[in-house]
Amino acid sequence: MHMVVRFLIFLFLLVSFPAKANNGYYQATRIDIEGIDGPCYATLLSDKSVSGKWSATMKRDFDAPEEIENAFLAYQDEHRFSYLQYFQDVSGGYLFWPTFPPEVFKLLIYIPETDTFYVSDKLERYALTSTYKAIVKDGKLLVEKNYDYGKMALITIIRILMSIGIVVLSTYLIGKPHKTDQHVVWITNIIFYLGLQIFISVYSFKDGFSLIEYYYFILPLTIIFLLIQGRIYSRKAKTILSSYLCAFFSNAITYICMLLVLDFIPQLFTIV
């Protein structure tokens, strides 16, 4: 029995770390801009001459005022950051770079009426969707991170409560533990699903979380856990009916339910 468990654990660990595949999410940068009135334009200067499909040497054909484009082309950054041939009208106070934004960059704002540039200090992309707040004040451009950590904490708590609620209810219905053994059910499931949902949020923060990660990461982790939990039930919770089967079915039900949640409400897993 011990050899079988060890082999299964090794197998699941082996398949749980495949080559990274495209999960449908892309890095993006969002910046809310305050302190500017009237027409203005902005871009992200990159510390490298190429960022994904964007390049300092590849001129792009997009509908934009030629004089604005020439102004950005003529701008010379003191630290040699590159203009990637792309800018946006940010008169509404918002810049969104949807795919392959530069990793290390500066925000550059241009005011055509006064032929004035504002440039930020060096910034670094930090999340799947890196959000910032920029303020033009006293002739300076200040930019700070503005990520919605409260929302991330909220959706993490919702997933924790959902997964623990489903698995505990399933265990009660299937295993019918007496009150003397119910603490084992709660402790084992709280430890695992609390850690699992925090792991999902941490991973999602940087790369997004989709069905690909759910199959490759959560499935093997769940199987390893149910084997361990079945062993704990058989030793510590004598009143649970069919310890291993109870652990299997309760976790399988939870896995499927949370899979459906991910499929139908992906916003509970990834902030974009």
mmCIF file of C-alpha atoms in Angstrom:
data_model
loop_
_atom_site.group_PDB
_atom_site.id
_atom_site.type_symbol
_atom_site.label_atom_id
_atom_site.label_comp_id
_atom_site.label_asym_id
_atom_site.label_seq_id
_atom_site.Cartn_x
_atom_site.Cartn_y
_atom_site.Cartn_z
ATOM 1 C CA MET A 1 0.000 0.000 0.000
ATOM 2 C CA HIS A 2 2.809 2.404 0.882
ATOM 3 C CA MET A 3 4.552 1.709 -2.433
ATOM 4 C CA VAL A 4 1.340 2.380 -4.371
ATOM 5 C CA VAL A 5 0.788 5.692 -2.598
ATOM 6 C CA ARG A 6 4.391 6.740 -3.214
ATOM 7 C CA PHE A 7 4.134 5.831 -6.891
ATOM 8 C CA LEU A 8 0.897 7.797 -7.304
ATOM 9 C CA ILE A 9 2.389 10.826 -5.567
ATOM 10 C CA PHE A 10 5.442 10.682 -7.834
ATOM 11 C CA LEU A 11 3.269 10.303 -10.938
ATOM 12 C CA PHE A 12 1.000 13.212 -10.070
ATOM 13 C CA LEU A 13 3.939 15.467 -9.234
ATOM 14 C CA LEU A 14 5.495 14.535 -12.557
ATOM 15 C CA VAL A 15 2.461 15.486 -14.645
ATOM 16 C CA SER A 16 1.580 18.537 -12.586
ATOM 17 C CA PHE A 17 4.426 20.643 -13.956
ATOM 18 C CA PRO A 18 4.092 20.629 -17.750
ATOM 19 C CA ALA A 19 5.661 23.144 -20.077
ATOM 20 C CA LYS A 20 3.863 26.440 -19.587
ATOM 21 C CA ALA A 21 0.985 26.770 -22.037
ATOM 22 C CA ASN A 22 -1.018 29.791 -23.071
ATOM 23 C CA ASN A 23 -3.977 29.933 -20.720
ATOM 24 C CA GLY A 24 -5.768 32.701 -22.622
ATOM 25 C CA TYR A 25 -4.631 35.517 -20.346
ATOM 26 C CA TYR A 26 -2.123 38.174 -21.340
ATOM 27 C CA GLN A 27 -0.139 40.682 -19.341
ATOM 28 C CA ALA A 28 -1.687 44.157 -19.469
ATOM 29 C CA THR A 29 -1.043 47.580 -17.975
ATOM 30 C CA ARG A 30 -3.762 50.022 -16.863
ATOM 31 C CA ILE A 31 -3.068 53.584 -15.755
ATOM 32 C CA ASP A 32 -5.596 56.122 -14.461
ATOM 33 C CA ILE A 33 -4.357 59.643 -15.096
ATOM 34 C CA GLU A 34 -5.341 62.729 -13.093
ATOM 35 C CA GLY A 35 -4.370 66.394 -13.216
ATOM 36 C CA ILE A 36 -4.623 66.989 -16.979
ATOM 37 C CA ASP A 37 -7.287 68.994 -18.837
ATOM 38 C CA GLY A 38 -7.756 69.060 -22.585
ATOM 39 C CA PRO A 39 -6.285 66.831 -25.315
ATOM 40 C CA CYS A 40 -3.307 64.710 -24.321
ATOM 41 C CA TYR A 41 -1.588 61.536 -25.468
ATOM 42 C CA ALA A 42 0.538 58.937 -23.732
ATOM 43 C CA THR A 43 2.754 55.932 -24.301
ATOM 44 C CA LEU A 44 4.945 53.561 -22.346
ATOM 45 C CA LEU A 45 8.658 53.862 -22.977
ATOM 46 C CA SER A 46 10.466 50.531 -22.675
ATOM 47 C CA ASP A 47 13.914 49.729 -21.335
ATOM 48 C CA LYS A 48 14.194 47.303 -24.268
ATOM 49 C CA SER A 49 13.631 47.987 -27.955
ATOM 50 C CA VAL A 50 11.166 45.074 -28.271
ATOM 51 C CA SER A 51 8.249 43.958 -26.100
ATOM 52 C CA GLY A 52 6.188 41.139 -27.609
ATOM 53 C CA LYS A 53 4.763 42.393 -30.893
ATOM 54 C CA TRP A 54 5.826 45.981 -30.159
ATOM 55 C CA SER A 55 9.112 47.288 -31.510
ATOM 56 C CA ALA A 56 10.989 50.572 -31.638
ATOM 57 C CA THR A 57 12.015 49.890 -35.230
ATOM 58 C CA MET A 58 8.731 48.604 -36.681
ATOM 59 C CA LYS A 59 6.521 51.501 -37.731
ATOM 60 C CA ARG A 60 2.840 50.713 -37.245
ATOM 61 C CA ASP A 61 0.007 51.834 -39.467
ATOM 62 C CA PHE A 62 -2.750 53.088 -37.199
ATOM 63 C CA ASP A 63 -5.128 56.021 -37.416
ATOM 64 C CA ALA A 64 -3.408 58.752 -35.385
ATOM 65 C CA PRO A 65 -2.502 62.428 -35.843
ATOM 66 C CA GLU A 66 0.806 62.629 -37.679
ATOM 67 C CA GLU A 67 2.052 65.560 -35.610
ATOM 68 C CA ILE A 68 1.519 63.571 -32.394
ATOM 69 C CA GLU A 69 3.329 60.579 -33.792
ATOM 70 C CA ASN A 70 6.244 62.751 -34.885
ATOM 71 C CA ALA A 71 6.429 64.300 -31.414
ATOM 72 C CA PHE A 72 6.808 60.877 -29.785
ATOM 73 C CA LEU A 73 9.331 59.794 -32.415
ATOM 74 C CA ALA A 74 11.426 62.886 -31.720
ATOM 75 C CA TYR A 75 11.393 62.461 -27.941
ATOM 76 C CA GLN A 76 14.783 61.490 -26.479
ATOM 77 C CA ASP A 77 14.763 59.818 -23.064
ATOM 78 C CA GLU A 78 17.746 60.537 -20.830
ATOM 79 C CA HIS A 79 18.011 56.856 -19.880
ATOM 80 C CA ARG A 80 17.594 55.664 -23.482
ATOM 81 C CA PHE A 81 14.177 54.103 -22.939
ATOM 82 C CA SER A 82 12.582 53.247 -26.294
ATOM 83 C CA TYR A 83 9.363 54.446 -27.901
ATOM 84 C CA LEU A 84 7.582 51.320 -29.221
ATOM 85 C CA GLN A 85 5.703 53.012 -32.071
ATOM 86 C CA TYR A 86 2.401 53.065 -30.209
ATOM 87 C CA PHE A 87 0.521 55.719 -28.236
ATOM 88 C CA GLN A 88 -3.025 56.429 -27.065
ATOM 89 C CA ASP A 89 -5.317 59.391 -26.660
ATOM 90 C CA VAL A 90 -5.637 59.660 -22.868
ATOM 91 C CA SER A 91 -7.723 62.838 -22.740
ATOM 92 C CA GLY A 92 -10.304 60.824 -20.795
ATOM 93 C CA GLY A 93 -7.721 60.057 -18.095
ATOM 94 C CA TYR A 94 -7.054 56.413 -18.912
ATOM 95 C CA LEU A 95 -4.318 54.393 -20.644
ATOM 96 C CA PHE A 96 -4.687 50.676 -21.318
ATOM 97 C CA TRP A 97 -1.912 48.614 -22.930
ATOM 98 C CA PRO A 98 -3.733 45.323 -23.567
ATOM 99 C CA THR A 99 -0.992 42.911 -24.671
ATOM 100 C CA PHE A 100 2.746 42.584 -24.173
ATOM 101 C CA PRO A 101 3.322 45.863 -22.280
ATOM 102 C CA PRO A 102 6.988 46.511 -21.499
ATOM 103 C CA GLU A 103 8.298 44.880 -18.325
ATOM 104 C CA VAL A 104 10.327 47.900 -17.223
ATOM 105 C CA PHE A 105 8.978 51.205 -18.491
ATOM 106 C CA LYS A 106 8.243 54.899 -18.056
ATOM 107 C CA LEU A 107 4.937 56.635 -18.613
ATOM 108 C CA LEU A 108 5.300 59.475 -21.126
ATOM 109 C CA ILE A 109 2.494 62.028 -21.518
ATOM 110 C CA TYR A 110 2.390 64.651 -24.287
ATOM 111 C CA ILE A 111 0.281 67.844 -24.244
ATOM 112 C CA PRO A 112 0.052 69.106 -27.854
ATOM 113 C CA GLU A 113 -1.387 72.540 -26.974
ATOM 114 C CA THR A 114 1.748 73.507 -25.065
ATOM 115 C CA ASP A 115 4.125 71.026 -26.731
ATOM 116 C CA THR A 116 4.942 69.674 -23.251
ATOM 117 C CA PHE A 117 6.118 66.229 -22.178
ATOM 118 C CA TYR A 118 5.736 64.676 -18.731
ATOM 119 C CA VAL A 119 7.725 61.529 -17.964
ATOM 120 C CA SER A 120 7.598 59.315 -14.894
ATOM 121 C CA ASP A 121 10.359 57.557 -13.030
ATOM 122 C CA LYS A 122 11.174 53.960 -13.959
ATOM 123 C CA LEU A 123 8.348 51.502 -13.223
ATOM 124 C CA GLU A 124 8.047 47.707 -13.309
ATOM 125 C CA ARG A 125 5.107 45.575 -14.316
ATOM 126 C CA TYR A 126 4.089 43.501 -11.291
ATOM 127 C CA ALA A 127 0.868 41.576 -12.025
ATOM 128 C CA LEU A 128 -1.206 39.974 -14.760
ATOM 129 C CA THR A 129 -2.978 43.326 -15.019
ATOM 130 C CA SER A 130 -0.668 45.908 -13.492
ATOM 131 C CA THR A 131 -2.724 48.938 -12.460
ATOM 132 C CA TYR A 132 -1.351 52.356 -11.586
ATOM 133 C CA LYS A 133 -2.546 55.819 -10.680
ATOM 134 C CA ALA A 134 -0.737 58.742 -12.321
ATOM 135 C CA ILE A 135 -1.010 62.371 -11.174
ATOM 136 C CA VAL A 136 0.396 65.429 -12.924
ATOM 137 C CA LYS A 137 1.096 68.016 -10.245
ATOM 138 C CA ASP A 138 3.457 70.988 -9.990
ATOM 139 C CA GLY A 139 5.054 70.140 -13.319
ATOM 140 C CA LYS A 140 5.850 66.563 -12.285
ATOM 141 C CA LEU A 141 4.352 63.173 -13.171
ATOM 142 C CA LEU A 142 3.959 60.859 -10.190
ATOM 143 C CA VAL A 143 2.894 57.237 -10.686
ATOM 144 C CA GLU A 144 2.065 54.650 -8.001
ATOM 145 C CA LYS A 145 0.647 51.135 -7.944
ATOM 146 C CA ASN A 146 -3.125 50.984 -7.630
ATOM 147 C CA TYR A 147 -4.019 47.277 -7.557
ATOM 148 C CA ASP A 148 -7.376 46.214 -6.126
ATOM 149 C CA TYR A 149 -6.034 43.950 -3.372
ATOM 150 C CA GLY A 150 -9.387 44.161 -1.569
ATOM 151 C CA LYS A 151 -11.128 42.521 -4.509
ATOM 152 C CA MET A 152 -8.467 39.810 -4.685
ATOM 153 C CA ALA A 153 -8.923 39.096 -0.956
ATOM 154 C CA LEU A 154 -12.709 39.012 -1.361
ATOM 155 C CA ILE A 155 -12.776 36.505 -4.218
ATOM 156 C CA THR A 156 -10.211 34.369 -2.356
ATOM 157 C CA ILE A 157 -12.429 34.297 0.744
ATOM 158 C CA ILE A 158 -15.470 33.423 -1.390
ATOM 159 C CA ARG A 159 -13.634 30.472 -2.959
ATOM 160 C CA ILE A 160 -12.380 29.311 0.449
ATOM 161 C CA LEU A 161 -15.881 29.344 1.931
ATOM 162 C CA MET A 162 -17.388 27.648 -1.128
ATOM 163 C CA SER A 163 -14.832 24.839 -1.307
ATOM 164 C CA ILE A 164 -14.809 24.133 2.436
ATOM 165 C CA GLY A 165 -18.609 24.271 2.580
ATOM 166 C CA ILE A 166 -18.982 21.802 -0.294
ATOM 167 C CA VAL A 167 -16.382 19.326 0.949
ATOM 168 C CA VAL A 168 -17.597 19.331 4.579
ATOM 169 C CA LEU A 169 -21.256 18.955 3.568
ATOM 170 C CA SER A 170 -20.310 16.098 1.214
ATOM 171 C CA THR A 171 -18.319 14.407 3.975
ATOM 172 C CA TYR A 172 -21.238 14.644 6.390
ATOM 173 C CA LEU A 173 -23.632 13.160 3.827
ATOM 174 C CA ILE A 174 -21.296 10.372 2.707
ATOM 175 C CA GLY A 175 -19.246 9.513 5.784
ATOM 176 C CA LYS A 176 -21.774 10.426 8.494
ATOM 177 C CA PRO A 177 -19.141 11.204 11.155
ATOM 178 C CA HIS A 178 -20.180 11.397 14.782
ATOM 179 C CA LYS A 179 -19.604 14.631 16.699
ATOM 180 C CA THR A 180 -16.477 13.186 18.289
ATOM 181 C CA ASP A 181 -14.801 12.931 14.852
ATOM 182 C CA GLN A 182 -16.143 16.026 13.129
ATOM 183 C CA HIS A 183 -13.158 18.128 14.197
ATOM 184 C CA VAL A 184 -10.929 15.882 12.042
ATOM 185 C CA VAL A 185 -13.108 16.650 9.019
ATOM 186 C CA TRP A 186 -12.968 20.378 9.623
ATOM 187 C CA ILE A 187 -9.249 20.604 10.411
ATOM 188 C CA THR A 188 -8.017 18.556 7.442
ATOM 189 C CA ASN A 189 -10.250 20.309 4.925
ATOM 190 C CA ILE A 190 -9.639 23.813 6.253
ATOM 191 C CA ILE A 191 -5.865 23.349 6.098
ATOM 192 C CA PHE A 192 -5.912 21.984 2.545
ATOM 193 C CA TYR A 193 -8.516 24.226 0.928
ATOM 194 C CA LEU A 194 -7.272 27.353 2.652
ATOM 195 C CA GLY A 195 -3.792 26.712 1.299
ATOM 196 C CA LEU A 196 -5.122 25.674 -2.114
ATOM 197 C CA GLN A 197 -7.205 28.797 -2.643
ATOM 198 C CA ILE A 198 -4.377 31.081 -1.506
ATOM 199 C CA PHE A 199 -2.081 29.297 -3.972
ATOM 200 C CA ILE A 200 -4.623 29.903 -6.762
ATOM 201 C CA SER A 201 -4.802 33.618 -5.934
ATOM 202 C CA VAL A 202 -1.018 34.012 -5.810
ATOM 203 C CA TYR A 203 -0.626 32.212 -9.142
ATOM 204 C CA SER A 204 -3.510 34.131 -10.697
ATOM 205 C CA PHE A 205 -2.078 37.466 -9.558
ATOM 206 C CA LYS A 206 0.893 36.983 -11.883
ATOM 207 C CA ASP A 207 -0.341 34.718 -14.680
ATOM 208 C CA GLY A 208 -4.112 34.317 -14.501
ATOM 209 C CA PHE A 209 -5.872 31.048 -13.685
ATOM 210 C CA SER A 210 -7.796 28.977 -16.226
ATOM 211 C CA LEU A 211 -8.991 25.422 -16.857
ATOM 212 C CA ILE A 212 -5.438 24.515 -17.921
ATOM 213 C CA GLU A 213 -4.020 25.253 -14.469
ATOM 214 C CA TYR A 214 -7.029 23.644 -12.828
ATOM 215 C CA TYR A 215 -6.424 20.337 -14.624
ATOM 216 C CA TYR A 216 -2.634 20.299 -14.312
ATOM 217 C CA PHE A 217 -2.215 21.683 -10.792
ATOM 218 C CA ILE A 218 -5.416 21.222 -8.802
ATOM 219 C CA LEU A 219 -6.239 17.675 -9.912
ATOM 220 C CA PRO A 220 -2.940 16.084 -8.797
ATOM 221 C CA LEU A 221 -2.886 18.107 -5.583
ATOM 222 C CA THR A 222 -6.459 17.026 -4.812
ATOM 223 C CA ILE A 223 -5.675 13.346 -5.429
ATOM 224 C CA ILE A 224 -2.606 13.476 -3.216
ATOM 225 C CA PHE A 225 -4.631 15.176 -0.492
ATOM 226 C CA LEU A 226 -7.534 12.707 -0.600
ATOM 227 C CA LEU A 227 -5.098 9.801 -0.209
ATOM 228 C CA ILE A 228 -3.557 11.503 2.824
ATOM 229 C CA GLN A 229 -6.979 12.463 4.169
ATOM 230 C CA GLY A 230 -8.273 8.915 3.751
ATOM 231 C CA ARG A 231 -5.333 7.686 5.805
ATOM 232 C CA ILE A 232 -6.019 10.280 8.520
ATOM 233 C CA TYR A 233 -9.721 9.375 8.583
ATOM 234 C CA SER A 234 -8.932 5.672 8.978
ATOM 235 C CA ARG A 235 -6.648 6.388 11.935
ATOM 236 C CA LYS A 236 -8.184 9.415 13.668
ATOM 237 C CA ALA A 237 -11.897 9.308 12.797
ATOM 238 C CA LYS A 238 -13.227 5.855 13.596
ATOM 239 C CA THR A 239 -16.886 6.720 12.965
ATOM 240 C CA ILE A 240 -16.486 7.835 9.340
ATOM 241 C CA LEU A 241 -17.885 5.211 6.996
ATOM 242 C CA SER A 242 -15.367 3.889 4.418
ATOM 243 C CA SER A 243 -12.619 6.410 5.113
ATOM 244 C CA TYR A 244 -10.912 6.343 1.700
ATOM 245 C CA LEU A 245 -14.157 6.296 -0.276
ATOM 246 C CA CYS A 246 -15.491 9.163 1.794
ATOM 247 C CA ALA A 247 -12.336 11.198 1.178
ATOM 248 C CA PHE A 248 -12.461 10.334 -2.521
ATOM 249 C CA PHE A 249 -16.084 11.249 -3.179
ATOM 250 C CA SER A 250 -16.162 14.383 -1.006
ATOM 251 C CA ASN A 251 -13.081 15.808 -2.702
ATOM 252 C CA ALA A 252 -14.210 14.684 -6.152
ATOM 253 C CA ILE A 253 -17.532 16.475 -5.676
ATOM 254 C CA THR A 254 -15.703 19.608 -4.522
ATOM 255 C CA TYR A 255 -13.283 19.423 -7.443
ATOM 256 C CA ILE A 256 -16.121 19.188 -9.979
ATOM 257 C CA CYS A 257 -18.181 21.937 -8.352
ATOM 258 C CA MET A 258 -15.258 24.370 -8.254
ATOM 259 C CA LEU A 259 -14.387 23.415 -11.829
ATOM 260 C CA LEU A 260 -17.883 24.483 -12.865
ATOM 261 C CA VAL A 261 -17.487 27.729 -10.920
ATOM 262 C CA LEU A 262 -14.232 28.426 -12.779
ATOM 263 C CA ASP A 263 -15.867 27.661 -16.114
ATOM 264 C CA PHE A 264 -18.957 29.829 -15.565
ATOM 265 C CA ILE A 265 -17.589 32.556 -13.236
ATOM 266 C CA PRO A 266 -13.886 32.965 -14.095
ATOM 267 C CA GLN A 267 -13.940 36.374 -12.347
ATOM 268 C CA LEU A 268 -13.814 34.475 -9.043
ATOM 269 C CA PHE A 269 -10.347 33.212 -9.997
ATOM 270 C CA THR A 270 -8.680 35.948 -12.044
ATOM 271 C CA ILE A 271 -8.791 39.743 -11.858
ATOM 272 C CA VAL A 272 -8.268 41.251 -15.316
#
